[in-house]
Short mmCIF file of C-alpha atoms in Angstrom, two decimals:
data_model
loop_
_atom_site.label_atom_id
_atom_site.label_comp_id
_atom_site.label_asym_id
_atom_site.label_seq_id
_atom_site.Cartn_x
_atom_site.Cartn_y
_atom_site.Cartn_z
CA MET A 1 50.42 140.34 51.05
CA LEU A 2 50.86 142.07 54.43
CA THR A 3 50.45 145.82 54.75
CA GLY A 4 53.28 147.95 56.16
CA THR A 5 51.88 148.02 59.73
CA ARG A 6 50.98 144.35 59.75
CA GLN A 7 54.37 143.54 58.22
CA ASP A 8 56.13 145.47 60.99
CA ARG A 9 54.15 143.64 63.65
CA PHE A 10 54.91 140.30 62.00
CA ASN A 11 58.61 141.10 61.81
CA LYS A 12 58.64 142.09 65.48
CA TRP A 13 56.86 138.85 66.38
CA ILE A 14 59.42 136.85 64.41
CA ALA A 15 62.30 138.73 66.05
CA CYS A 16 60.87 138.21 69.55
CA SER A 17 60.25 134.54 68.86
CA LEU A 18 63.78 134.01 67.60
CA LEU A 19 65.16 135.92 70.58
CA CYS A 20 63.17 133.73 73.00
CA VAL A 21 64.30 130.55 71.25
CA PHE A 22 67.93 131.71 71.25
CA SER A 23 67.72 132.61 74.94
CA LEU A 24 66.26 129.21 75.81
CA LEU A 25 68.93 127.43 73.80
CA THR A 26 71.66 129.49 75.47
CA LEU A 27 70.31 128.77 78.94
CA HIS A 28 69.98 125.08 78.09
CA ALA A 29 73.56 124.97 76.79
CA GLN A 30 74.84 126.72 79.90
CA ALA A 31 72.90 124.36 82.14
CA GLY A 32 74.19 121.42 80.12
CA GLN A 33 77.76 122.58 80.55
CA ALA A 34 77.30 122.95 84.32
CA GLN A 35 75.86 119.46 84.58
CA GLU A 36 78.51 117.83 82.44
CA LYS A 37 81.59 119.00 84.34
CA VAL A 38 83.82 116.64 86.30
CA LEU A 39 86.38 117.82 88.88
CA LEU A 40 89.63 115.92 89.45
CA VAL A 41 91.65 116.91 92.54
CA ASN A 42 95.24 115.64 92.77
CA SER A 43 97.04 115.29 96.10
CA SER A 44 100.07 117.19 94.77
CA MET A 45 101.65 118.63 91.65
CA ASP A 46 104.08 115.70 91.33
CA SER A 47 104.49 114.44 87.78
CA ILE A 48 102.95 111.04 88.55
CA TYR A 49 99.68 112.74 89.54
CA GLN A 50 99.76 115.09 86.56
CA ASP A 51 100.37 112.22 84.14
CA TYR A 52 97.57 110.19 85.72
CA ALA A 53 95.20 113.18 85.51
CA GLU A 54 95.88 113.73 81.81
CA LEU A 55 95.38 110.05 81.05
CA LEU A 56 92.13 109.94 83.01
CA ARG A 57 90.84 113.10 81.34
CA SER A 58 91.63 111.71 77.89
CA TYR A 59 90.02 108.34 78.59
CA LEU A 60 86.85 109.94 80.00
CA GLU A 61 86.52 112.31 77.05
CA VAL A 62 86.92 109.48 74.53
CA LEU A 63 84.66 107.01 76.36
CA SER A 64 81.90 109.61 76.81
CA GLU A 65 82.33 110.86 73.23
CA GLY A 66 83.05 114.36 74.49
CA ARG A 67 79.99 114.61 76.73
CA TYR A 68 82.01 115.30 79.89
CA THR A 69 84.77 117.84 80.44
CA THR A 70 87.25 117.40 83.28
CA GLU A 71 88.74 120.24 85.29
CA VAL A 72 92.04 119.27 86.92
CA THR A 73 93.45 120.93 90.02
CA ASP A 74 95.50 119.97 93.09
CA LEU A 75 95.27 120.65 96.81
CA LYS A 76 97.64 123.61 96.61
CA ARG A 77 95.33 125.38 94.17
CA PHE A 78 92.01 123.94 95.34
CA ASP A 79 89.79 126.39 97.23
CA PRO A 80 88.16 124.58 100.18
CA GLN A 81 85.14 126.86 99.74
CA THR A 82 84.53 125.60 96.21
CA ASN A 83 80.93 124.53 95.68
CA THR A 84 81.31 120.98 94.40
CA GLU A 85 77.57 120.81 93.63
CA GLN A 86 78.32 122.46 90.27
CA TYR A 87 80.06 119.25 89.16
CA ARG A 88 78.45 115.98 88.18
CA LEU A 89 81.30 114.04 89.76
CA VAL A 90 84.36 114.74 91.92
CA ILE A 91 87.41 112.47 91.55
CA THR A 92 90.39 112.45 93.91
CA SER A 93 93.81 110.94 93.34
CA GLY A 94 96.03 110.15 96.31
CA VAL A 95 95.44 110.00 100.06
CA ARG A 96 95.67 113.71 100.90
CA ALA A 97 93.07 114.74 98.35
CA ALA A 98 90.84 111.85 99.44
CA GLU A 99 90.98 112.93 103.08
CA GLN A 100 90.06 116.53 102.30
CA LEU A 101 87.18 115.78 99.92
CA MET A 102 85.82 112.91 102.01
CA SER A 103 85.54 115.22 105.02
CA ARG A 104 83.06 117.46 103.18
CA GLU A 105 79.33 116.80 103.09
CA HIS A 106 77.94 117.11 99.58
CA THR A 107 75.51 115.38 97.26
CA THR A 108 77.97 115.20 94.36
CA PRO A 109 79.25 111.61 93.95
CA LEU A 110 82.88 111.11 94.95
CA LEU A 111 85.29 108.72 93.22
CA VAL A 112 88.39 108.09 95.36
CA THR A 113 91.33 106.77 93.33
CA PHE A 114 95.09 106.19 93.51
CA ILE A 115 95.04 104.85 97.09
CA GLN A 116 96.13 101.59 98.73
CA SER A 117 93.50 99.21 100.08
CA HIS A 118 95.06 99.30 103.55
CA GLU A 119 94.61 103.09 103.63
CA TYR A 120 90.87 102.94 102.96
CA SER A 121 88.24 100.29 102.59
CA THR A 122 84.48 100.39 102.39
CA GLY A 123 83.97 98.75 105.75
CA LYS A 124 81.61 100.28 108.30
CA ASN A 125 84.10 102.64 109.92
CA GLU A 126 85.82 103.86 106.76
CA SER A 127 82.82 104.38 104.49
CA SER A 128 81.04 106.42 107.18
CA ARG A 129 83.94 108.89 107.03
CA CYS A 130 82.93 109.93 103.51
CA GLY A 131 80.64 112.95 103.51
CA ALA A 132 79.41 112.45 99.95
CA THR A 133 76.11 110.63 99.40
CA HIS A 134 77.81 108.31 96.91
CA CYS A 135 81.43 107.20 97.49
CA THR A 136 83.37 104.81 95.27
CA PHE A 137 86.90 103.56 95.97
CA LEU A 138 89.44 102.31 93.42
CA PHE A 139 92.62 100.82 94.85
CA LEU A 140 96.18 100.78 93.53
CA ASP A 141 97.24 97.37 94.80
CA GLN A 142 96.34 94.05 93.24
CA PRO A 143 93.50 91.92 94.63
CA PRO A 144 94.72 89.14 96.94
CA GLU A 145 93.17 86.39 94.82
CA ARG A 146 94.98 87.58 91.68
CA GLN A 147 98.22 87.64 93.65
CA MET A 148 97.67 84.07 94.85
CA ARG A 149 97.05 82.88 91.28
CA PHE A 150 100.18 84.74 90.20
CA VAL A 151 102.26 82.93 92.82
CA ARG A 152 100.81 79.55 91.90
CA ILE A 153 101.43 80.05 88.15
CA LEU A 154 105.07 80.99 88.74
CA PHE A 155 105.74 78.41 91.44
CA PRO A 156 103.47 75.36 91.10
CA GLU A 157 105.42 73.46 93.75
CA GLY A 158 106.07 76.21 96.31
CA THR A 159 103.74 76.35 99.28
CA ARG A 160 105.26 78.73 101.85
CA LEU A 161 104.65 82.38 101.01
CA GLY A 162 106.30 85.03 103.17
CA MET A 163 104.56 88.38 103.77
CA LEU A 164 105.71 91.34 105.82
CA HIS A 165 102.98 92.98 107.87
CA LEU A 166 102.80 95.75 110.41
CA GLU A 167 100.51 94.58 113.18
CA THR A 168 98.55 91.67 114.56
CA GLY A 169 95.09 91.43 113.06
CA ASP A 170 96.15 93.20 109.86
CA SER A 171 93.09 93.13 107.58
CA VAL A 172 95.22 92.84 104.43
CA LEU A 173 97.08 89.82 105.82
CA THR A 174 93.77 88.24 106.80
CA GLN A 175 92.46 88.60 103.24
CA TYR A 176 95.59 87.01 101.81
CA GLN A 177 95.40 84.11 104.25
CA ARG A 178 91.81 83.42 103.24
CA HIS A 179 92.60 83.32 99.51
CA ALA A 180 95.85 81.40 100.01
CA GLN A 181 93.94 78.37 101.31
CA ARG A 182 92.13 78.01 98.00
CA TYR A 183 95.46 77.71 96.15
CA LYS A 184 97.04 75.46 98.76
CA LEU A 185 99.48 78.14 99.80
CA ARG A 186 100.53 78.85 103.37
CA ILE A 187 101.16 82.46 104.38
CA VAL A 188 104.16 82.87 106.67
CA PRO A 189 103.57 86.20 108.48
CA MET A 190 106.63 88.38 109.16
CA GLN A 191 105.56 91.00 111.66
CA ALA A 192 107.54 94.22 112.00
CA GLY A 193 106.61 97.02 114.36
CA SER A 194 108.11 99.64 112.03
CA SER A 195 110.29 99.95 108.95
CA GLU A 196 113.37 99.77 111.20
CA GLU A 197 112.39 96.20 112.16
CA VAL A 198 111.73 94.94 108.62
CA LEU A 199 115.11 93.36 107.93
CA ASP A 200 115.20 91.66 111.33
CA ALA A 201 111.73 90.22 110.75
CA LEU A 202 112.81 89.03 107.31
CA GLN A 203 116.01 87.48 108.63
CA GLU A 204 114.10 85.58 111.30
CA SER A 205 111.77 83.79 108.86
CA ILE A 206 113.43 83.81 105.45
CA THR A 207 114.68 80.21 105.74
CA ASP A 208 111.07 79.10 106.34
CA ILE A 209 109.65 80.39 103.05
CA ASP A 210 109.76 79.48 99.37
CA VAL A 211 108.69 82.86 97.97
CA LEU A 212 108.54 86.42 99.36
CA LEU A 213 105.57 88.56 98.32
CA ALA A 214 106.03 92.32 98.73
CA HIS A 215 102.80 94.19 99.50
CA PRO A 216 102.87 97.96 98.74
CA ASP A 217 102.77 99.30 102.28
CA THR A 218 105.19 102.23 102.50
CA ARG A 219 105.18 101.97 106.28
CA LEU A 220 107.31 98.84 105.81
CA ILE A 221 108.67 98.82 102.25
CA ASN A 222 110.11 102.15 101.23
CA ARG A 223 113.34 103.68 99.91
CA ASN A 224 115.06 102.93 103.22
CA THR A 225 114.20 99.22 103.31
CA ALA A 226 113.73 98.12 99.68
CA LYS A 227 117.42 97.63 98.94
CA GLY A 228 117.94 95.55 102.07
CA ILE A 229 114.94 93.36 101.22
CA LEU A 230 116.26 92.80 97.71
CA LEU A 231 119.75 91.89 98.90
CA LYS A 232 118.60 89.60 101.69
CA SER A 233 116.11 87.69 99.54
CA TYR A 234 118.67 87.29 96.74
CA TYR A 235 121.37 86.15 99.16
CA HIS A 236 119.05 83.43 100.51
CA ARG A 237 117.92 82.59 96.94
CA VAL A 238 114.28 83.35 97.75
CA PRO A 239 112.34 84.76 94.77
CA LEU A 240 110.86 88.18 95.50
CA LEU A 241 107.56 89.16 93.86
CA ALA A 242 107.12 92.93 93.61
CA TYR A 243 104.34 95.46 92.98
CA SER A 244 105.98 97.86 90.51
CA SER A 245 108.11 97.94 87.40
CA SER A 246 110.86 99.89 89.17
CA PHE A 247 111.03 97.25 91.91
CA VAL A 248 111.46 94.51 89.29
CA LYS A 249 114.16 96.46 87.50
CA ALA A 250 115.93 96.97 90.83
CA GLY A 251 116.26 93.21 91.35
CA ALA A 252 112.92 91.57 92.20
CA THR A 253 112.27 88.29 90.39
CA ALA A 254 108.88 89.28 88.99
CA GLY A 255 106.16 91.85 89.39
CA LEU A 256 102.39 92.09 89.10
CA TYR A 257 101.18 95.69 88.98
CA SER A 258 98.94 98.27 87.34
CA ALA A 259 100.59 101.19 85.56
CA PRO A 260 99.11 104.73 85.69
CA ASP A 261 97.62 104.14 82.23
CA ASP A 262 95.80 101.02 83.50
CA LEU A 263 94.53 102.83 86.59
CA ALA A 264 93.36 105.87 84.61
CA ARG A 265 91.47 103.70 82.14
CA HIS A 266 89.70 101.85 84.96
CA ALA A 267 88.92 105.13 86.75
CA ALA A 268 87.43 106.65 83.58
CA GLU A 269 85.24 103.60 82.99
CA THR A 270 84.07 103.69 86.62
CA ALA A 271 83.42 107.44 86.42
CA LEU A 272 81.19 106.88 83.41
CA GLN A 273 79.28 104.17 85.28
CA ILE A 274 78.68 106.58 88.17
CA LEU A 275 77.59 109.36 85.82
CA ASN A 276 75.18 106.96 84.12
CA ASN A 277 73.87 105.66 87.49
CA LYS A 278 75.09 102.15 86.74
CA ILE A 279 77.06 101.52 89.91
CA SER A 280 75.92 101.05 93.49
CA PRO A 281 76.90 103.46 96.30
CA GLN A 282 79.84 102.53 98.56
CA HIS A 283 81.37 100.44 95.79
CA SER A 284 85.05 99.49 95.89
CA ALA A 285 87.29 97.69 93.41
CA PHE A 286 90.85 96.58 92.81
CA PRO A 287 92.52 97.37 89.45
CA LYS A 288 90.77 95.88 86.45
CA TYR A 289 93.82 96.14 84.19
CA PHE A 290 97.29 94.88 85.12
CA ARG A 291 100.72 93.93 83.81
CA VAL A 292 103.30 91.22 84.44
CA GLU A 293 107.03 91.84 84.32
CA LEU A 294 109.92 89.42 84.78
CA ASN A 295 113.56 90.07 85.61
CA THR A 296 115.12 87.31 83.53
CA ARG A 297 118.61 88.07 84.81
CA VAL A 298 117.52 87.36 88.38
CA SER A 299 115.31 84.38 87.52
CA ASN A 300 118.16 82.78 85.54
CA SER A 301 120.54 83.40 88.42
CA LEU A 302 118.11 81.61 90.75
CA ASP A 303 117.78 78.75 88.23
CA LEU A 304 114.05 79.37 87.79
CA ASN A 305 112.17 78.20 84.73
CA LEU A 306 109.31 80.69 84.57
CA PRO A 307 106.60 81.08 81.90
CA SER A 308 106.83 84.15 79.66
CA GLU A 309 105.24 87.45 80.67
CA ASN A 310 102.55 87.10 77.99
CA THR A 311 101.75 83.53 79.04
CA ILE A 312 101.38 84.52 82.70
CA GLN A 313 99.20 87.52 81.88
CA GLU A 314 96.93 85.52 79.57
CA MET A 315 96.53 82.79 82.20
CA LEU A 316 95.53 85.38 84.80
CA LYS A 317 93.08 87.07 82.44
CA ASN A 318 91.52 83.77 81.40
CA ASP A 319 91.07 82.73 85.02
CA GLU A 320 89.26 85.97 85.81
CA ALA A 321 87.06 85.68 82.73
CA LEU A 322 85.60 82.39 83.98
#
């Protein structure tokens, strides 16, 4: 048995030991929290960005089993002086947020999401604009090869595919032309210098095409031109393939697109790959998950006999699984 003095010393030693252990655990927990934070910066406070942010945050939390917490902000609230080194990963959604975060030099990996492929690519000029040591790009629009398969499934006999484009040497158009050859499709370019010239360009070539494919370039297809494109293609009985559910509901024949839920799921999976060092720097990808939607009223009016939405989607998925 310990004497009173020895007992006091022993108790003090125990107390000091416990205090040291508690302090170390607290510091470790604080360090762990700092390392496990992810920052998501939206381009604006619009509902589409907020919905996407909540979906992404939920997916990342579930997929990582709660290991990572996501702070969500937007450019209006984001302090440009914020030290991003305190985060394990920075994610942007939309062009404006991408431009601001890409202009900063930092070692924290950057995941750029919710952008069109024509706005950014990982080519020499574009990737060098990113100040982060590790930049990854996830695009909104569908990959050209998937689009070509989509066209061929819907229209096995059609060969002439019309596409509006803005300028000569358009990189997006070039990609589509390359993939079209594999599926024995011929791209008919419809060049317009601006959105004001879209309908004229369409009128000039619409009798030379079997199908019109709308690419999501707001410089050409926007709220001012979409209605005219729909009416002109329907009048000439040319099926229009769209890139959103709203476009299909407005009168397009069919659509191939990725909803915010699909994009958020893909972004969360990619974020986890970056955090686990399982993805190469300067990586880019088109949407992994996608949906097919048909406007049966329009397709029936055009006397088209199209496969069902589920059949088309399964055919596309099976092709990509090979």
